[in-house]
Coordinates of C-alpha atoms and ligand atoms in Angstrom, one line a residue:
X15 CA -54.7 -38.6 -32.1
X16 CA -52.3 -35.7 -32.6
X17 CA -52.2 -33.3 -29.6
X18 CA -52.0 -29.7 -30.6
X19 CA -49.7 -27.8 -28.3
X20 CA -48.8 -24.1 -27.8
X21 CA -45.8 -22.9 -25.7
X22 CA -46.0 -19.6 -23.7
X23 CA -42.6 -18.4 -22.8
X24 CA -39.7 -19.1 -25.2
X25 CA -36.7 -19.0 -22.9
X26 CA -34.3 -21.6 -21.6
X27 CA -37.0 -24.2 -21.0
X28 CA -39.6 -23.1 -23.5
X29 CA -37.3 -23.3 -26.6
X30 CA -36.0 -26.7 -25.6
X31 CA -39.5 -28.1 -25.1
X32 CA -40.5 -26.6 -28.4
X33 CA -37.7 -28.5 -30.2
X34 CA -38.6 -31.7 -28.3
X35 CA -42.3 -31.4 -29.3
X36 CA -41.2 -31.0 -32.9
X37 CA -39.4 -34.4 -32.6
X38 CA -42.6 -36.2 -31.6
X39 CA -45.0 -37.7 -34.1
X40 CA -48.1 -37.6 -31.8
X41 CA -47.8 -34.0 -30.7
X42 CA -47.9 -30.9 -33.0
X43 CA -46.4 -27.6 -32.1
X44 CA -49.0 -25.0 -33.2
X45 CA -46.8 -22.0 -32.1
X46 CA -45.0 -20.2 -29.4
X47 CA -45.8 -16.9 -27.6
X48 CA -43.0 -14.4 -27.7
X49 CA -43.0 -11.0 -26.1
X50 CA -40.3 -9.3 -28.1
X51 CA -39.0 -9.5 -31.7
X52 CA -35.4 -10.4 -30.7
X53 CA -32.9 -12.9 -32.0
X54 CA -34.7 -15.8 -30.4
X55 CA -37.9 -14.8 -32.4
X56 CA -35.8 -14.8 -35.6
X57 CA -34.4 -18.2 -34.8
X58 CA -37.9 -19.6 -34.1
X59 CA -39.0 -18.4 -37.5
X60 CA -36.0 -20.0 -39.2
X61 CA -36.9 -23.3 -37.5
X62 CA -40.4 -23.0 -39.0
X63 CA -42.1 -22.2 -35.7
X64 CA -45.1 -19.9 -35.8
X65 CA -45.0 -17.0 -33.4
X66 CA -47.8 -15.5 -31.5
X67 CA -47.8 -12.4 -29.2
X68 CA -50.0 -10.1 -27.2
X69 CA -52.3 -7.8 -29.2
X70 CA -50.5 -4.7 -28.1
X71 CA -47.1 -6.1 -29.3
X72 CA -48.1 -7.3 -32.8
X73 CA -47.1 -3.9 -34.3
X74 CA -43.7 -4.1 -32.7
X75 CA -43.1 -7.5 -34.4
X76 CA -44.4 -6.2 -37.8
X77 CA -42.1 -3.2 -37.6
X78 CA -39.1 -5.5 -36.9
X79 CA -40.1 -7.5 -40.0
X80 CA -41.0 -10.7 -38.0
X81 CA -44.1 -12.5 -39.0
X82 CA -46.7 -13.1 -36.3
X83 CA -49.4 -15.7 -36.9
X84 CA -51.8 -14.1 -34.4
X85 CA -52.5 -13.1 -30.9
X86 CA -52.2 -15.2 -27.8
X87 CA -56.0 -15.6 -27.9
X88 CA -55.7 -17.0 -31.4
X89 CA -53.1 -19.5 -30.3
X90 CA -55.2 -20.6 -27.3
X91 CA -58.2 -21.2 -29.6
X92 CA -56.0 -23.5 -31.8
X93 CA -54.5 -25.8 -29.2
X94 CA -55.5 -28.7 -26.9
X95 CA -53.0 -27.7 -24.3
X96 CA -50.5 -25.1 -23.4
X97 CA -47.0 -25.5 -21.9
X98 CA -46.3 -22.4 -19.8
X99 CA -42.5 -21.9 -19.5
X100 CA -42.6 -18.3 -18.3
X101 CA -40.5 -17.0 -15.3
X102 CA -41.4 -18.0 -11.8
X103 CA -44.9 -16.8 -10.8
X104 CA -46.0 -15.6 -14.3
X105 CA -47.5 -19.0 -15.0
X106 CA -50.0 -18.6 -12.1
X107 CA -51.0 -15.2 -13.5
X108 CA -51.4 -16.7 -17.0
X109 CA -53.5 -19.5 -15.6
X110 CA -56.0 -17.0 -14.0
X111 CA -56.0 -14.5 -16.9
X112 CA -55.6 -16.7 -20.0
X113 CA -56.1 -20.4 -19.5
X114 CA -58.9 -20.8 -17.0
X115 CA -61.3 -18.3 -18.7
X116 CA -60.9 -20.3 -21.9
X117 CA -60.8 -23.7 -20.4
X118 CA -57.4 -24.5 -21.9
X119 CA -55.4 -27.2 -20.2
X120 CA -51.9 -26.2 -19.1
X121 CA -48.6 -27.7 -18.0
X122 CA -46.5 -25.4 -15.7
X123 CA -42.9 -25.4 -14.6
X124 CA -41.2 -25.9 -11.3
X125 CA -40.7 -22.2 -10.5
X126 CA -44.5 -21.9 -9.9
X127 CA -45.9 -22.7 -6.5
X128 CA -47.2 -26.3 -6.3
X129 CA -50.8 -25.2 -6.1
X130 CA -50.7 -23.9 -9.7
X131 CA -51.4 -27.5 -10.7
X132 CA -53.7 -30.2 -9.5
X133 CA -50.7 -32.4 -9.3
X134 CA -46.9 -31.9 -9.4
X135 CA -45.3 -34.3 -11.9
X136 CA -42.3 -36.5 -12.6
X137 CA -42.8 -39.2 -15.2
X138 CA -41.0 -42.1 -13.3
X139 CA -42.6 -41.1 -9.9
X140 CA -46.2 -40.4 -10.6
X141 CA -47.2 -40.3 -14.3
X142 CA -50.6 -41.9 -13.5
X143 CA -51.5 -39.0 -11.1
X144 CA -51.5 -36.6 -14.0
X145 CA -53.7 -38.6 -16.3
X146 CA -56.7 -36.6 -17.5
X147 CA -55.9 -33.5 -15.3
X148 CA -56.4 -30.0 -16.5
X149 CA -53.4 -28.3 -14.8
X150 CA -50.1 -30.1 -14.0
X151 CA -46.8 -28.7 -12.8
X152 CA -43.6 -30.3 -13.9
X153 CA -41.2 -30.0 -10.9
X154 CA -37.9 -28.1 -11.1
X155 CA -34.6 -29.4 -12.3
X156 CA -33.3 -30.4 -8.9
X157 CA -36.6 -31.9 -7.8
X158 CA -36.8 -33.8 -11.1
X159 CA -33.3 -35.3 -10.6
X160 CA -34.0 -36.3 -6.9
X161 CA -37.4 -37.7 -7.8
X162 CA -35.9 -39.9 -10.6
X163 CA -33.2 -41.2 -8.3
X164 CA -35.6 -42.0 -5.5
X165 CA -38.1 -43.6 -7.9
X166 CA -35.4 -45.8 -9.3
X167 CA -35.2 -47.6 -6.0
X168 CA -38.9 -47.5 -5.2
X169 CA -39.7 -49.0 -8.6
X170 CA -37.2 -51.8 -7.9
X171 CA -39.0 -52.6 -4.6
X172 CA -36.5 -51.1 -2.2
X173 CA -37.9 -49.5 1.0
X174 CA -36.3 -46.1 1.8
X175 CA -36.0 -45.0 5.4
X176 CA -34.7 -41.5 4.6
X177 CA -32.9 -39.3 2.1
X178 CA -30.5 -36.5 2.8
X179 CA -29.3 -34.4 -0.2
X180 CA -26.8 -31.5 -0.3
X181 CA -27.1 -29.4 -3.5
X182 CA -24.5 -27.1 -5.1
X183 CA -26.7 -25.1 -7.4
X184 CA -25.3 -23.5 -10.5
X185 CA -25.3 -19.7 -10.1
X186 CA -27.0 -18.9 -13.4
X187 CA -27.8 -20.4 -16.8
X188 CA -25.1 -19.8 -19.4
X189 CA -27.0 -16.9 -21.1
X190 CA -28.0 -15.1 -17.9
X191 CA -25.3 -12.4 -17.9
X192 CA -26.8 -10.5 -15.0
X193 CA -27.0 -13.3 -12.4
X194 CA -24.4 -14.7 -10.1
X195 CA -22.5 -15.4 -7.9
X196 CA -19.2 -14.9 -9.8
X197 CA -16.9 -15.1 -6.8
X198 CA -18.8 -16.4 -3.8
X199 CA -20.7 -19.3 -2.3
X200 CA -24.2 -18.3 -1.4
X201 CA -26.4 -20.0 1.2
X202 CA -29.3 -20.7 -1.1
X203 CA -31.2 -20.7 1.1
X204 CA -29.5 -20.4 4.6
X205 CA -32.5 -22.2 6.2
X206 CA -33.0 -26.0 6.3
X207 CA -34.6 -27.7 4.5
X208 CA -34.2 -25.9 1.2
X209 CA -37.4 -26.0 -0.8
X210 CA -36.2 -29.1 -2.8
X211 CA -37.0 -31.7 -0.1
X212 CA -40.6 -30.5 0.4
X213 CA -40.9 -30.2 -3.4
X214 CA -39.9 -33.9 -3.8
X215 CA -42.8 -34.6 -1.4
X216 CA -45.2 -33.1 -3.8
X217 CA -44.5 -36.0 -6.2
X218 CA -43.4 -38.7 -3.7
X219 CA -45.4 -37.8 -0.5
X220 CA -44.2 -40.8 1.5
X221 CA -40.4 -40.3 1.4
X222 CA -38.6 -38.8 4.3
X223 CA -36.2 -36.2 2.7
X224 CA -34.2 -33.2 3.9
X225 CA -32.2 -31.0 1.5
X226 CA -29.7 -28.2 2.0
X227 CA -28.5 -26.0 -0.9
X228 CA -25.8 -23.5 -1.8
X229 CA -25.2 -21.6 -5.1
X230 CA -21.8 -21.6 -6.6
X231 CA -20.1 -19.8 -9.5
X232 CA -20.8 -22.1 -12.4
X233 CA -23.3 -22.3 -15.2
X234 CA -22.7 -25.9 -16.2
X235 CA -24.8 -28.1 -13.9
X236 CA -26.0 -28.6 -10.4
X237 CA -24.2 -31.2 -8.3
X238 CA -26.1 -33.3 -5.7
X239 CA -24.4 -35.2 -2.9
X240 CA -27.0 -37.7 -1.8
X241 CA -27.3 -40.1 1.1
X242 CA -30.1 -42.7 1.0
X243 CA -30.7 -44.9 4.0
X244 CA -32.7 -48.1 3.2
X245 CA -34.8 -50.3 5.5
X246 CA -32.5 -53.2 4.9
X247 CA -29.0 -53.9 3.8
X248 CA -28.1 -53.3 0.2
X249 CA -24.9 -54.0 -1.9
X250 CA -23.1 -51.7 -4.2
X251 CA -23.7 -54.1 -7.0
X252 CA -27.4 -54.0 -6.5
X253 CA -27.4 -50.2 -6.4
X254 CA -25.3 -49.8 -9.6
X255 CA -27.6 -52.3 -11.3
X256 CA -30.7 -50.3 -10.3
X257 CA -29.1 -47.1 -11.7
X258 CA -28.0 -48.8 -14.9
X259 CA -31.5 -50.2 -15.6
X260 CA -33.5 -47.0 -14.8
X261 CA -34.4 -44.8 -17.8
X262 CA -33.0 -41.3 -17.7
X263 CA -30.2 -42.1 -15.3
X264 CA -26.7 -42.4 -16.7
X265 CA -23.5 -43.5 -14.9
X266 CA -20.2 -41.7 -15.6
X267 CA -17.0 -43.4 -14.6
X268 CA -14.2 -41.3 -13.2
X269 CA -11.4 -43.7 -12.8
X270 CA -11.9 -45.8 -16.0
X271 CA -13.2 -43.2 -18.4
X272 CA -11.7 -40.1 -16.9
X273 CA -14.9 -38.2 -16.1
X274 CA -13.4 -36.0 -13.4
X275 CA -15.8 -33.0 -13.5
X276 CA -19.2 -31.8 -14.6
X277 CA -17.6 -29.9 -17.5
X278 CA -16.3 -33.2 -18.9
X279 CA -19.8 -34.7 -18.6
X280 CA -21.2 -31.8 -20.6
X281 CA -18.3 -32.1 -23.1
X282 CA -19.4 -35.7 -23.6
X283 CA -22.9 -34.6 -24.4
X284 CA -21.5 -32.1 -26.9
X285 CA -19.2 -34.7 -28.4
X286 CA -22.1 -37.1 -28.7
X287 CA -23.9 -34.5 -30.8
X288 CA -26.7 -34.0 -28.3
X289 CA -28.8 -31.0 -29.4
X290 CA -27.3 -27.8 -27.8
X291 CA -24.9 -30.1 -25.9
X292 CA -27.8 -30.8 -23.5
X293 CA -27.9 -33.8 -21.1
X294 CA -31.5 -34.7 -20.2
X295 CA -30.5 -37.7 -18.0
X296 CA -29.3 -37.6 -14.3
X297 CA -25.5 -37.9 -14.5
X298 CA -24.5 -40.2 -11.6
X299 CA -20.8 -40.4 -10.9
X300 CA -20.3 -44.2 -10.7
X301 CA -17.1 -44.1 -8.6
X302 CA -19.0 -42.1 -5.9
X303 CA -21.6 -44.8 -5.4
X304 CA -20.6 -46.2 -2.0
X305 CA -22.5 -48.5 0.4
X306 CA -22.2 -48.8 4.1
X307 CA -24.6 -51.5 5.3
X308 CA -28.0 -49.9 4.6
X309 CA -26.7 -46.5 3.4
X310 CA -25.8 -45.4 -0.1
X311 CA -23.8 -42.3 -0.8
X312 CA -23.5 -40.9 -4.3
X313 CA -23.0 -37.7 -6.4
X314 CA -25.0 -36.7 -9.4
X315 CA -24.8 -33.9 -11.9
X316 CA -28.0 -32.2 -13.1
X317 CA -28.2 -30.3 -16.4
X318 CA -30.6 -27.7 -15.3
X319 CA -31.4 -26.4 -18.8
X320 CA -32.7 -29.7 -20.2
X321 CA -33.5 -32.3 -17.5
X322 CA -37.2 -31.3 -17.4
X323 CA -37.7 -31.5 -21.2
X324 CA -38.6 -35.2 -21.4
X325 CA -40.9 -34.8 -18.4
X326 CA -42.8 -32.0 -20.2
X327 CA -43.4 -34.3 -23.2
X328 CA -44.7 -37.1 -21.0
X329 CA -46.9 -34.7 -19.1
X330 CA -48.6 -33.8 -22.4
X331 CA -49.5 -37.4 -23.0
X332 CA -50.6 -37.9 -19.4
X333 CA -52.9 -34.8 -19.4
X334 CA -54.4 -35.8 -22.7
X335 CA -54.6 -39.5 -21.7
X336 CA -53.2 -40.6 -25.0
X337 CA -50.6 -43.1 -23.8
X338 CA -49.6 -45.2 -20.8
X339 CA -46.6 -44.4 -18.6
X340 CA -44.0 -46.7 -19.9
X341 CA -45.0 -46.4 -23.6
X342 CA -44.7 -42.6 -23.2
X343 CA -41.4 -42.6 -21.4
X344 CA -40.0 -45.0 -24.1
X345 CA -41.3 -43.0 -27.0
X346 CA -40.0 -39.7 -25.5
X347 CA -36.5 -41.2 -24.9
X348 CA -36.3 -42.8 -28.4
X349 CA -37.3 -39.6 -30.1
X350 CA -35.0 -37.3 -28.0
X351 CA -32.0 -39.5 -28.4
X352 CA -31.7 -40.3 -24.7
X353 CA -29.6 -43.4 -24.0
X354 CA -31.9 -46.5 -24.0
X355 CA -29.4 -49.4 -24.1
X356 CA -29.8 -51.6 -21.0
X357 CA -32.8 -49.6 -19.7
X358 CA -35.9 -51.3 -18.5
X359 CA -39.1 -49.7 -19.9
X360 CA -41.5 -51.8 -18.0
X361 CA -40.8 -51.5 -14.3
X362 CA -44.5 -51.6 -13.3
Ligands
LIG8 P1 -36.3 -17.8 -18.9 O1 -36.3 -16.5 -18.3 O2 -35.1 -18.4 -19.6 O3 -37.5 -17.9 -20.0 C1 -38.8 -17.3 -19.8 C2 -39.3 -16.7 -21.0 O4 -40.6 -16.3 -20.8 C3 -38.5 -15.4 -21.4 O5 -38.2 -15.5 -22.8 C4 -39.4 -14.3 -21.1 O6 -39.2 -13.2 -22.0 C5 -40.7 -14.9 -21.4 N1 -41.9 -14.3 -20.8 C6 -42.0 -13.6 -19.6 N2 -43.3 -13.3 -19.3 C7 -44.0 -13.7 -20.4 C8 -45.4 -13.7 -20.7 N3 -46.3 -13.1 -19.9 N4 -45.8 -14.3 -21.8 C9 -44.9 -14.9 -22.6 N5 -43.6 -15.0 -22.4 C10 -43.2 -14.4 -21.3 O7 -36.8 -18.8 -17.8 P2 -36.6 -20.4 -17.7 O8 -35.3 -20.6 -17.1 O9 -36.9 -21.0 -19.0 O10 -37.7 -20.8 -16.6 C11 -39.0 -21.0 -17.0 C12 -39.7 -21.9 -15.9 O11 -39.0 -23.1 -15.9 C13 -39.6 -21.3 -14.5 O12 -40.7 -21.8 -13.8 C14 -38.3 -22.0 -13.9 O13 -38.3 -22.0 -12.5 C15 -38.5 -23.4 -14.6 N6 -37.2 -24.1 -14.7 C16 -36.0 -23.5 -15.0 C17 -34.9 -24.2 -15.1 C18 -33.6 -23.6 -15.5 O14 -32.5 -24.0 -14.9 N7 -33.5 -22.6 -16.3 C19 -34.9 -25.6 -14.9 C20 -36.1 -26.2 -14.6 C21 -37.2 -25.4 -14.4

């Protein structure tokens, strides 16, 4: 069965998910909803993507010479499922106004409140929970990275006593010229916990986690400093092996390979010819992995613009119940060019 998908919101996340959908052979991109006939609309047309817009904007597109294939309602009547990648809060409005009245299934993003979906989703953590659901929320970039990391250990049978994570958030995405900070460190938020810990609990309810976050003047990646305390003793060798085996987690070595900053990790993704220079995996700094008895300390980079892309693809298959967890994760990784060497795709 080929799943017909529409994407509403063609920004940082939406355009990447659109490209990813086009790389799959079991999912078809019917079209995307754009609000304005700008350069991104022109690029979409060049890529062969059909554009849809709101009734009252069709004329605007026609005047700009950009072909529209129909209204949002037309798109909704042609798809099995919608991926909503609109700005925070708009997804919930769209659900009430557009998707629910037409009975269209939808996948939302992490900027929405968790109650927008019947379940919050991370493929490694809780794929099965999303099977057959109508509304699913893929958690945000930071939550995705933390959920993958924690799942890596849980899937290997480790028992976690508690997780503490300190997050330096990128100030803005590269194209967001009006956002900051450009010369500051912002308490983001000043209160503890930041929303990330409770958000991890929407996908892994049992884990004891507290997070704190600041925003810093970079657009490259987020950086997490994580402390995981286990029920029993662990060794550094075991921890590294778990990370090496787990899909969507990569180790970057500072002393041997000279990865000394996040910019160099993104440079690697560019050098590797990754689309847009994106890095969809967690980038764990291998040298930072340190074990004291039952505690692990490590740092990981999180490429906010792309880390949720594979999760959106898996969420489609879970919602439509077309494939099992590991088959889907493997297929997604294979088709998106995510590193698969040494990874275990059957950690049931
Ligand atoms: P964005 O601003 O880059 O893109 C959103 C797009 O939706 C824009 O093109 C905007 O014009 C369009 N849009 C707004 N209202 C619309 C509507 N009613 N109908 C159709 N299109 C509409 O935002 P983004 O960064 O892609 O974020 C989208 C979602 O993904 C948010 O929930 C966000 O929290 C989440 N997310 C973002 C990141 C990130 O780092 N950028 C990472 C993970 C998750």
